[in-house]
Coordinates of C-alpha atoms in Angstrom, one line a residue:
X204 CA -11.1 -16.0 -1.8
X205 CA -10.2 -15.5 1.8
X206 CA -6.8 -14.4 2.9
X207 CA -6.1 -17.7 4.7
X208 CA -7.0 -19.7 1.5
X209 CA -4.9 -17.4 -0.6
X210 CA -1.9 -17.7 1.6
X211 CA -2.2 -21.5 1.8
X212 CA -2.6 -21.7 -2.0
X213 CA 0.4 -19.4 -2.7
X214 CA 2.5 -21.2 -0.2
X215 CA 1.6 -24.6 -1.7
X216 CA 2.3 -23.4 -5.2
X217 CA 5.7 -21.9 -4.4
X218 CA 7.0 -24.8 -2.3
X219 CA 5.5 -27.4 -4.8
X220 CA 7.2 -25.6 -7.6
X221 CA 10.5 -25.6 -5.8
X222 CA 10.1 -29.3 -5.0
X223 CA 9.3 -30.0 -8.7
X224 CA 12.3 -28.1 -9.9
X225 CA 14.5 -29.9 -7.3
X226 CA 13.0 -33.3 -8.3
X227 CA 13.5 -32.6 -12.1
X228 CA 17.1 -31.5 -11.3
X229 CA 17.8 -34.7 -9.4
X230 CA 16.3 -36.8 -12.2
X231 CA 18.2 -34.9 -15.0
X232 CA 21.6 -35.1 -13.3
X233 CA 21.0 -38.8 -12.4
X234 CA 20.0 -39.6 -16.0
X235 CA 22.9 -37.7 -17.4
X236 CA 25.3 -39.5 -15.1
X237 CA 23.8 -42.9 -16.0
X238 CA 24.1 -42.1 -19.7
X239 CA 27.7 -40.9 -19.5
X240 CA 28.7 -43.9 -17.3
X241 CA 27.1 -46.3 -19.7
X242 CA 28.6 -44.8 -22.8
X243 CA 32.0 -44.9 -21.1
X244 CA 31.5 -48.7 -20.7
X245 CA 30.6 -48.9 -24.4
X246 CA 33.7 -46.9 -25.2
X247 CA 35.9 -49.2 -23.1
X248 CA 34.3 -52.2 -24.9
X249 CA 35.0 -50.6 -28.3
X250 CA 38.6 -49.8 -27.4
X251 CA 39.2 -53.3 -26.1
X252 CA 37.7 -54.8 -29.2
X253 CA 39.8 -52.6 -31.5
X254 CA 43.0 -53.3 -29.7
X255 CA 42.4 -57.1 -29.8
X256 CA 41.7 -56.9 -33.5
X257 CA 44.9 -54.9 -34.2
X258 CA 46.8 -57.7 -32.5
X259 CA 44.7 -60.6 -33.9
X260 CA 47.1 -61.3 -36.8
X261 CA 50.0 -62.0 -34.4
X262 CA 48.6 -63.1 -31.1
X263 CA 44.8 -63.3 -31.0
X264 CA 42.5 -64.8 -33.6
X265 CA 38.9 -63.7 -34.3
X266 CA 37.8 -67.0 -32.8
X267 CA 39.6 -66.1 -29.6
X268 CA 38.0 -62.6 -29.6
X269 CA 34.5 -64.1 -30.0
X270 CA 35.2 -66.4 -27.1
X271 CA 36.1 -63.4 -24.9
X272 CA 33.0 -61.6 -26.0
X273 CA 30.8 -64.5 -25.0
X274 CA 32.4 -64.4 -21.5
X275 CA 31.7 -60.6 -21.3
X276 CA 28.0 -60.7 -22.0
X277 CA 27.2 -60.6 -18.3
X278 CA 28.5 -57.1 -18.2
X279 CA 26.4 -55.5 -21.0
X280 CA 22.8 -56.7 -21.5
X281 CA 22.1 -57.7 -25.1
X282 CA 25.5 -56.5 -26.2
X283 CA 26.2 -56.3 -29.9
X284 CA 29.7 -55.6 -31.3
X285 CA 30.3 -55.0 -35.0
X286 CA 33.6 -53.9 -36.6
X287 CA 34.0 -52.5 -40.1
X288 CA 36.9 -51.1 -42.0
X289 CA 36.9 -47.6 -43.5
X290 CA 35.3 -49.0 -46.7
X291 CA 32.3 -50.3 -44.8
X292 CA 33.4 -53.9 -45.1
X293 CA 32.4 -56.2 -42.3
X294 CA 35.4 -57.5 -40.3
X295 CA 33.9 -58.8 -37.1
X296 CA 30.6 -59.2 -35.3
X297 CA 29.3 -61.2 -32.3
X298 CA 25.6 -61.2 -33.2
X299 CA 23.5 -62.5 -36.1
X300 CA 22.4 -60.3 -39.0
X301 CA 24.9 -57.5 -38.9
X302 CA 24.1 -54.6 -41.2
X303 CA 26.5 -52.2 -42.9
X304 CA 26.8 -48.7 -41.5
X305 CA 24.7 -46.0 -43.1
X306 CA 27.0 -43.7 -45.2
X307 CA 25.4 -40.7 -43.6
X308 CA 26.5 -42.0 -40.2
X309 CA 30.0 -42.7 -41.6
X310 CA 30.4 -39.0 -42.7
X311 CA 29.3 -37.9 -39.2
X312 CA 31.9 -40.2 -37.6
X313 CA 34.7 -38.8 -39.7
X314 CA 33.7 -35.2 -39.0
X315 CA 33.1 -35.7 -35.3
X316 CA 35.5 -34.1 -32.9
X317 CA 36.3 -37.3 -31.0
X318 CA 35.7 -39.5 -34.1
X319 CA 32.7 -41.0 -32.4
X320 CA 29.0 -40.5 -32.3
X321 CA 26.2 -41.7 -30.0
X322 CA 22.8 -43.1 -31.0
X323 CA 19.8 -44.3 -29.1
X324 CA 16.7 -46.2 -30.3
X325 CA 14.3 -47.0 -27.5
X326 CA 16.3 -48.6 -24.7
X327 CA 19.2 -49.6 -27.1
X328 CA 22.2 -47.2 -26.9
X329 CA 24.9 -47.4 -29.5
X330 CA 28.4 -46.0 -29.8
X331 CA 30.2 -45.6 -33.2
X332 CA 34.0 -45.3 -32.7
X333 CA 36.6 -44.7 -35.5
X334 CA 40.2 -45.8 -35.1
X335 CA 42.6 -44.6 -37.7
X336 CA 45.8 -46.7 -38.1
X337 CA 48.5 -47.0 -40.7
X338 CA 47.7 -50.6 -41.6
X339 CA 44.0 -50.8 -40.9
X340 CA 41.3 -48.2 -40.1
X341 CA 38.5 -49.6 -38.0
X342 CA 35.0 -48.5 -37.1
X343 CA 33.7 -50.3 -34.0
X344 CA 29.9 -50.3 -33.3
X345 CA 29.0 -51.3 -29.8
X346 CA 25.3 -51.4 -28.7
X347 CA 23.6 -52.7 -25.6
X348 CA 20.8 -52.0 -23.0
X349 CA 21.7 -50.5 -19.7
X350 CA 19.2 -52.7 -17.9
X351 CA 20.4 -52.0 -14.4
X352 CA 20.9 -48.3 -14.9
X353 CA 17.5 -47.8 -16.6
X354 CA 15.7 -49.8 -13.9
X355 CA 17.3 -47.6 -11.2
X356 CA 16.3 -44.5 -13.3
X357 CA 12.7 -45.7 -13.5
X358 CA 12.6 -46.4 -9.8
X359 CA 14.0 -42.9 -9.2
X360 CA 11.1 -41.4 -11.3
X361 CA 8.6 -43.4 -9.2
X362 CA 10.2 -42.3 -5.9
X363 CA 10.4 -38.6 -7.0
X364 CA 6.8 -38.6 -8.3
X365 CA 5.4 -40.2 -5.2
X366 CA 7.5 -38.0 -2.9
X367 CA 6.5 -34.9 -4.8
X368 CA 2.8 -35.7 -4.6
X369 CA 3.0 -36.6 -0.9
X370 CA 5.0 -33.5 -0.3
X371 CA 2.4 -31.3 -2.0
X372 CA -0.3 -32.8 0.3
X373 CA 1.8 -32.1 3.4
X374 CA 2.6 -28.6 2.1
X375 CA -1.1 -27.8 1.5
X376 CA -2.0 -29.0 5.0
X377 CA 1.0 -27.2 6.6
X378 CA 0.2 -24.0 4.6
X379 CA -3.4 -24.0 5.8
X380 CA -2.3 -24.5 9.4
X381 CA 0.4 -21.9 9.1
X382 CA -1.9 -19.3 7.5
X383 CA -4.5 -19.9 10.2
X384 CA -1.9 -19.4 12.9
X385 CA -0.5 -16.3 11.2
X386 CA -4.0 -14.7 10.7
X387 CA -5.3 -15.6 14.2
X388 CA -4.3 -12.2 15.6
X389 CA -6.2 -10.5 12.8
X390 CA -9.2 -12.7 13.4
X391 CA -9.0 -11.7 17.1
X392 CA -8.8 -8.0 16.1
X393 CA -11.9 -8.4 13.8
X394 CA -13.8 -10.1 16.6
X395 CA -12.9 -7.3 19.0
X396 CA -13.9 -4.6 16.5
X397 CA -17.2 -6.3 15.8
X398 CA -18.0 -6.1 19.6
X399 CA -17.7 -2.3 19.5
X400 CA -20.8 -0.3 18.8
X401 CA -22.2 3.2 19.8
X402 CA -23.0 2.1 23.3
X403 CA -19.5 0.7 24.0
X404 CA -17.4 3.1 21.9
X405 CA -16.1 4.9 25.0
X406 CA -15.3 1.7 26.9
X407 CA -13.7 -0.8 24.5
X408 CA -10.5 -0.7 22.5
X409 CA -8.6 -3.3 20.5
X410 CA -6.0 -5.2 22.5
X411 CA -3.1 -7.3 21.2
X412 CA -0.6 -9.6 22.9
X413 CA 2.4 -8.2 20.9
X414 CA 2.7 -4.5 20.7
X415 CA 5.5 -4.3 18.1
X416 CA 4.4 -6.2 15.0
X417 CA 2.2 -5.1 12.1
X418 CA -0.9 -6.5 13.8
X419 CA -0.3 -4.3 16.8
X420 CA 0.1 -1.3 14.4
X421 CA -3.2 -2.2 12.8
X422 CA -4.9 -2.4 16.3
X423 CA -3.4 1.0 17.2
X424 CA -4.7 2.4 13.9
X425 CA -8.2 1.1 14.8
X426 CA -7.9 2.5 18.3
X427 CA -7.0 6.0 16.9
X428 CA -9.9 5.8 14.5
X429 CA -12.2 4.8 17.3
X430 CA -10.9 7.8 19.4
X431 CA -11.8 10.1 16.5
X432 CA -15.2 8.5 16.1
X433 CA -15.8 8.9 19.8
X434 CA -14.8 12.5 19.7
X435 CA -17.0 13.0 16.6
X436 CA -20.0 11.4 18.3
X437 CA -19.4 13.5 21.4
X438 CA -19.2 16.7 19.4
X439 CA -22.3 15.7 17.3
X440 CA -24.3 14.9 20.4
X441 CA -23.2 18.1 22.1
X442 CA -23.9 20.1 19.0
X443 CA -27.4 18.7 18.6
X444 CA -28.2 19.3 22.3
X445 CA -26.8 22.9 22.3
X446 CA -28.4 23.7 18.9
X447 CA -31.8 22.4 20.2
X448 CA -31.5 24.5 23.3
X449 CA -30.5 27.6 21.4
X450 CA -33.4 27.3 19.1
X451 CA -35.9 26.2 21.7
X452 CA -35.2 29.2 24.0
X453 CA -36.3 32.0 21.6
X454 CA -39.2 29.9 20.3
X455 CA -40.4 29.4 23.9
X456 CA -40.1 33.1 24.6
X457 CA -41.9 34.0 21.4
X458 CA -44.7 31.6 22.2
X459 CA -45.0 32.9 25.7
X460 CA -45.2 36.5 24.5
X461 CA -47.9 35.6 21.9
X462 CA -50.0 33.7 24.4
X463 CA -49.9 36.5 27.0
X464 CA -50.8 39.0 24.3
X465 CA -53.8 37.0 23.1
X466 CA -55.3 36.8 26.6
X467 CA -57.2 40.0 26.0
X468 CA -57.3 42.9 23.6
X469 CA -54.5 45.5 23.9
X470 CA -53.6 48.9 22.6
X471 CA -51.9 49.2 19.2
X472 CA -48.7 50.3 20.9
X473 CA -48.5 47.0 22.8
X474 CA -48.9 45.0 19.6
X475 CA -46.2 47.1 18.0
X476 CA -43.9 46.4 21.0
X477 CA -44.7 42.7 20.7
X478 CA -43.9 42.6 17.0
X479 CA -40.6 44.4 17.6
X480 CA -39.7 41.8 20.2
X481 CA -40.7 39.0 17.9
X482 CA -38.6 40.6 15.1
X483 CA -35.5 40.6 17.4
X484 CA -36.1 37.0 18.3
X485 CA -36.6 35.9 14.7
X486 CA -33.4 37.9 13.7
X487 CA -31.5 36.1 16.4
X488 CA -32.8 32.7 15.2
X489 CA -31.9 33.7 11.6
X490 CA -28.3 34.6 12.6
X491 CA -28.0 31.3 14.6
X492 CA -29.3 29.3 11.6
X493 CA -26.9 31.0 9.2
X494 CA -24.0 30.3 11.6
X495 CA -25.0 26.7 11.8
X496 CA -25.2 26.4 8.0
X497 CA -21.8 28.1 7.6
X498 CA -20.3 25.7 10.1
X499 CA -21.9 22.7 8.4
X500 CA -20.7 24.0 5.0
X501 CA -17.1 24.5 6.3
X502 CA -17.2 20.9 7.6
X503 CA -18.4 19.4 4.3
X504 CA -16.4 18.0 1.3
X505 CA -13.5 20.4 0.8
X506 CA -13.0 19.3 -2.8
X507 CA -16.1 21.3 -3.7
X508 CA -14.8 24.6 -2.3
X509 CA -13.3 27.0 -4.9
X510 CA -9.8 28.3 -4.1
X511 CA -8.1 31.1 -6.0
X512 CA -5.3 33.6 -5.6
X513 CA -6.5 36.7 -3.7
X514 CA -5.0 39.7 -1.9
X515 CA -5.3 39.2 1.9
X516 CA -5.4 42.9 2.6
X517 CA -8.4 43.3 0.3
X518 CA -10.2 40.5 2.0
X519 CA -9.5 42.2 5.4
X520 CA -10.8 45.5 4.1
X521 CA -14.0 43.8 2.7
X522 CA -14.6 42.2 6.1
X523 CA -14.1 45.5 7.8
X524 CA -16.6 47.3 5.5
X525 CA -19.2 44.5 6.0
X526 CA -18.8 44.6 9.8
X527 CA -19.1 48.4 10.0
X528 CA -22.2 48.3 7.7
X529 CA -23.8 46.0 10.2
X530 CA -22.4 47.6 13.4
X531 CA -21.7 51.2 12.7
X532 CA -20.6 51.8 16.3
X533 CA -17.7 49.4 16.0
X534 CA -14.2 50.7 15.2
X535 CA -11.4 48.8 13.3
X536 CA -7.8 50.1 13.3
X537 CA -5.8 48.5 10.5
X538 CA -2.0 48.6 10.5
X539 CA 0.3 47.2 7.8
X540 CA 3.6 46.4 9.5
X541 CA 6.2 47.2 6.9
X542 CA 4.1 46.6 3.8
X543 CA 6.2 44.9 1.0
X544 CA 6.8 46.4 -2.4
X545 CA 6.1 43.3 -4.4
X546 CA 2.4 42.5 -5.0
X547 CA 3.1 38.8 -4.7
X548 CA 3.6 39.2 -0.9
X549 CA -0.1 40.2 -0.5
X550 CA -1.5 37.1 -2.4
X551 CA -2.5 33.7 -1.2
X552 CA -4.6 30.9 -2.6
X553 CA -7.8 31.0 -0.5
X554 CA -11.6 30.7 -0.4
X555 CA -12.5 34.3 -0.3
X556 CA -16.0 34.0 1.2
X557 CA -15.0 31.7 4.0
X558 CA -11.9 33.6 4.9
X559 CA -13.8 36.9 5.0
X560 CA -16.3 35.3 7.4
X561 CA -13.5 34.2 9.6
X562 CA -12.1 37.7 9.8
X563 CA -15.5 39.2 10.5
X564 CA -16.1 36.7 13.4
X565 CA -12.8 37.7 15.0
X566 CA -13.4 41.4 14.5
X567 CA -16.9 41.2 15.8
X568 CA -16.0 39.2 18.9
X569 CA -13.1 41.7 19.7
X570 CA -15.4 44.7 19.4
X571 CA -18.3 43.1 21.1
X572 CA -16.3 42.2 24.2
X573 CA -14.4 45.5 24.4
X574 CA -15.8 48.5 26.3
X575 CA -14.6 50.8 23.5
X576 CA -15.8 48.4 20.7
X577 CA -12.4 48.6 19.0
X578 CA -10.1 46.1 17.5
X579 CA -6.6 46.7 16.2
X580 CA -5.3 44.6 13.3
X581 CA -1.7 44.2 12.2
X582 CA -0.6 42.3 9.1
X583 CA 2.9 40.9 8.7
X584 CA 4.0 39.8 5.3
X585 CA 6.8 37.2 5.0
X586 CA 8.2 35.1 2.2
X587 CA 6.5 31.9 3.3
X588 CA 3.4 33.2 5.2
X589 CA 1.1 36.0 6.2
X590 CA 0.3 36.7 9.9
X591 CA -2.7 38.7 11.0
X592 CA -2.9 39.9 14.6
X593 CA -6.3 40.9 16.1
X594 CA -6.0 42.7 19.5
X595 CA -8.7 44.1 21.7
X596 CA -8.9 45.6 25.2
X597 CA -11.9 43.7 26.4
X598 CA -12.9 41.4 29.2
X599 CA -10.4 38.7 28.3
X600 CA -10.7 34.9 28.5
X601 CA -9.8 32.9 31.7
X602 CA -6.7 30.7 31.0
X603 CA -8.5 27.5 32.0
X604 CA -11.2 28.2 29.3
X605 CA -8.9 29.0 26.4
X606 CA -8.7 25.3 25.2
X607 CA -12.5 25.2 24.9
X608 CA -13.3 28.4 23.1
X609 CA -13.2 26.7 19.7
X610 CA -15.9 24.1 20.6
X611 CA -19.4 24.8 19.3
X612 CA -21.7 26.7 21.7
X613 CA -19.0 27.1 24.4
X614 CA -19.2 30.5 26.1
X615 CA -16.9 31.9 28.7
X616 CA -18.4 32.4 32.2
X617 CA -17.5 36.1 32.1
X618 CA -19.4 36.6 28.8
X619 CA -22.8 35.3 29.9
X620 CA -24.3 38.8 30.0
X621 CA -23.3 39.5 26.4
X622 CA -25.5 38.1 23.6
X623 CA -24.0 35.3 21.4
X624 CA -24.3 31.7 20.3
X625 CA -20.8 30.4 20.7
X626 CA -20.4 29.5 17.0
X627 CA -18.2 32.3 15.7
X628 CA -14.9 31.1 17.0
X629 CA -15.5 27.4 16.1
X630 CA -16.4 28.4 12.6
X631 CA -13.3 30.6 12.4
X632 CA -11.1 27.8 13.6
X633 CA -12.6 25.4 11.0
X634 CA -12.0 27.9 8.2
X635 CA -8.4 28.4 9.2
X636 CA -8.0 24.6 9.4
X637 CA -9.4 24.3 5.8
X638 CA -6.7 26.7 4.7
X639 CA -4.0 24.7 6.5
X640 CA -3.2 27.7 8.7
X641 CA -2.8 28.2 12.4
X642 CA -4.7 30.2 15.0
X643 CA -3.3 31.2 18.4
X644 CA -4.9 32.9 21.4
X645 CA -3.3 35.0 24.1
X646 CA -5.5 36.5 26.7
X647 CA -5.4 38.2 30.1
X648 CA -8.7 38.7 32.0
X649 CA -9.8 42.3 32.1
X650 CA -6.9 43.4 30.0
X651 CA -7.7 42.0 26.5
X652 CA -7.2 39.2 24.0
X653 CA -5.0 38.7 21.0
X654 CA -5.7 36.3 18.2
X655 CA -2.9 35.5 15.7
X656 CA -3.9 33.9 12.4
X657 CA -1.0 32.4 10.3
X658 CA -1.7 31.5 6.7
X659 CA 1.1 29.7 4.9
X660 CA 2.2 29.9 1.2
X661 CA 2.7 26.7 -0.8
X662 CA 5.9 28.2 -2.3
X663 CA 8.0 31.1 -0.9
X664 CA 7.5 34.4 -2.8
X665 CA 11.1 34.7 -3.8
X666 CA 11.0 31.5 -5.8
X667 CA 7.9 32.9 -7.7
X668 CA 9.7 36.2 -8.4
X669 CA 12.9 34.5 -9.6
X670 CA 10.8 32.5 -12.1

């Protein structure tokens, strides 16, 4: 069911229910008022009859009372008045075939609070009234049909039923129109979004007339999503282009060397030299492929990555050992700034493999771009975080290029003569992002660069110790 149909349906049901309750209330109170008003007329008739009968021995005879009743018939339609004494003896009646009162009804009359009871059979409504007196106790039974009141009541039912049915039709139509008008901005947003594809992603955005309502917030959310998609497409396109270039360059060089070598027979030393060159190219391509795989893995579903509590200082030492095993001429100076006594200060919940790779990338970059191939590492332990500072005295990074160093395949202009693929820092930044940490860069050209990595704890250490 579409939203417009659902809104129109719910609107019609709610308003129709309210109208129904309102109509039923009107009918109920109108019928109650008619009934009370008619029984009041029956009560007045009963009181008048009883009073006349009390005085009939002295002033008014039953024949006179009957004559008065005949004149009053225009007031109550099909009026019947019957009077009994407390022994159920008939005293007076103004209609043929009077019947004695049921003893069960007599007991109800005596026990009633107002010494009267009401009865209704079809359209005939009756009132039984008991009058206790010293000389004579009377029970007056007055029955009649409220022809005028019932006709008005039936007419009211017709009016309310027709009015409710017509009202429901109007409500359904109004709800459909209202829902259409209310959802028109959403339909416009849907239309605009459908017009955006990969070719117009950088040109079109969702526009709304009102910039403060929920529809505008939805449009702004779409626009932010489109911005992220555009950025992802750009990164992907740039990544593919750069990866293709980085892979094609060594392959072209390898092919060229092989073709030149195969032009004519050569000495064994030349073949050995060719194989060594090819080996270096293959090793470079292997490193590049591994870096690409690591970057892709770091960008994959984070829920599949294992996280556990590890000592950060041990991970740094492992990264140092692995780097020095690969590059023996590099030097790492490790300094613990005021090491804490409690072991909990050293521990964080991390992915050990990824974080070790991040530290290796930072160390290797620092050593590679420093004339002395040295990096200094300081570790600061605090209650809510651990900070690692990597400092080198290398060629530095121009200030204008610092915002781009974490983009894949970006290389600074002053580093073109140094081998590399431009994937180490982007991978490091992605790993730190996975750990919800922060990486900062401070650099001065020809003086050196400092990377500061901050890893936060989920809970301060003191709270864990207190527990």
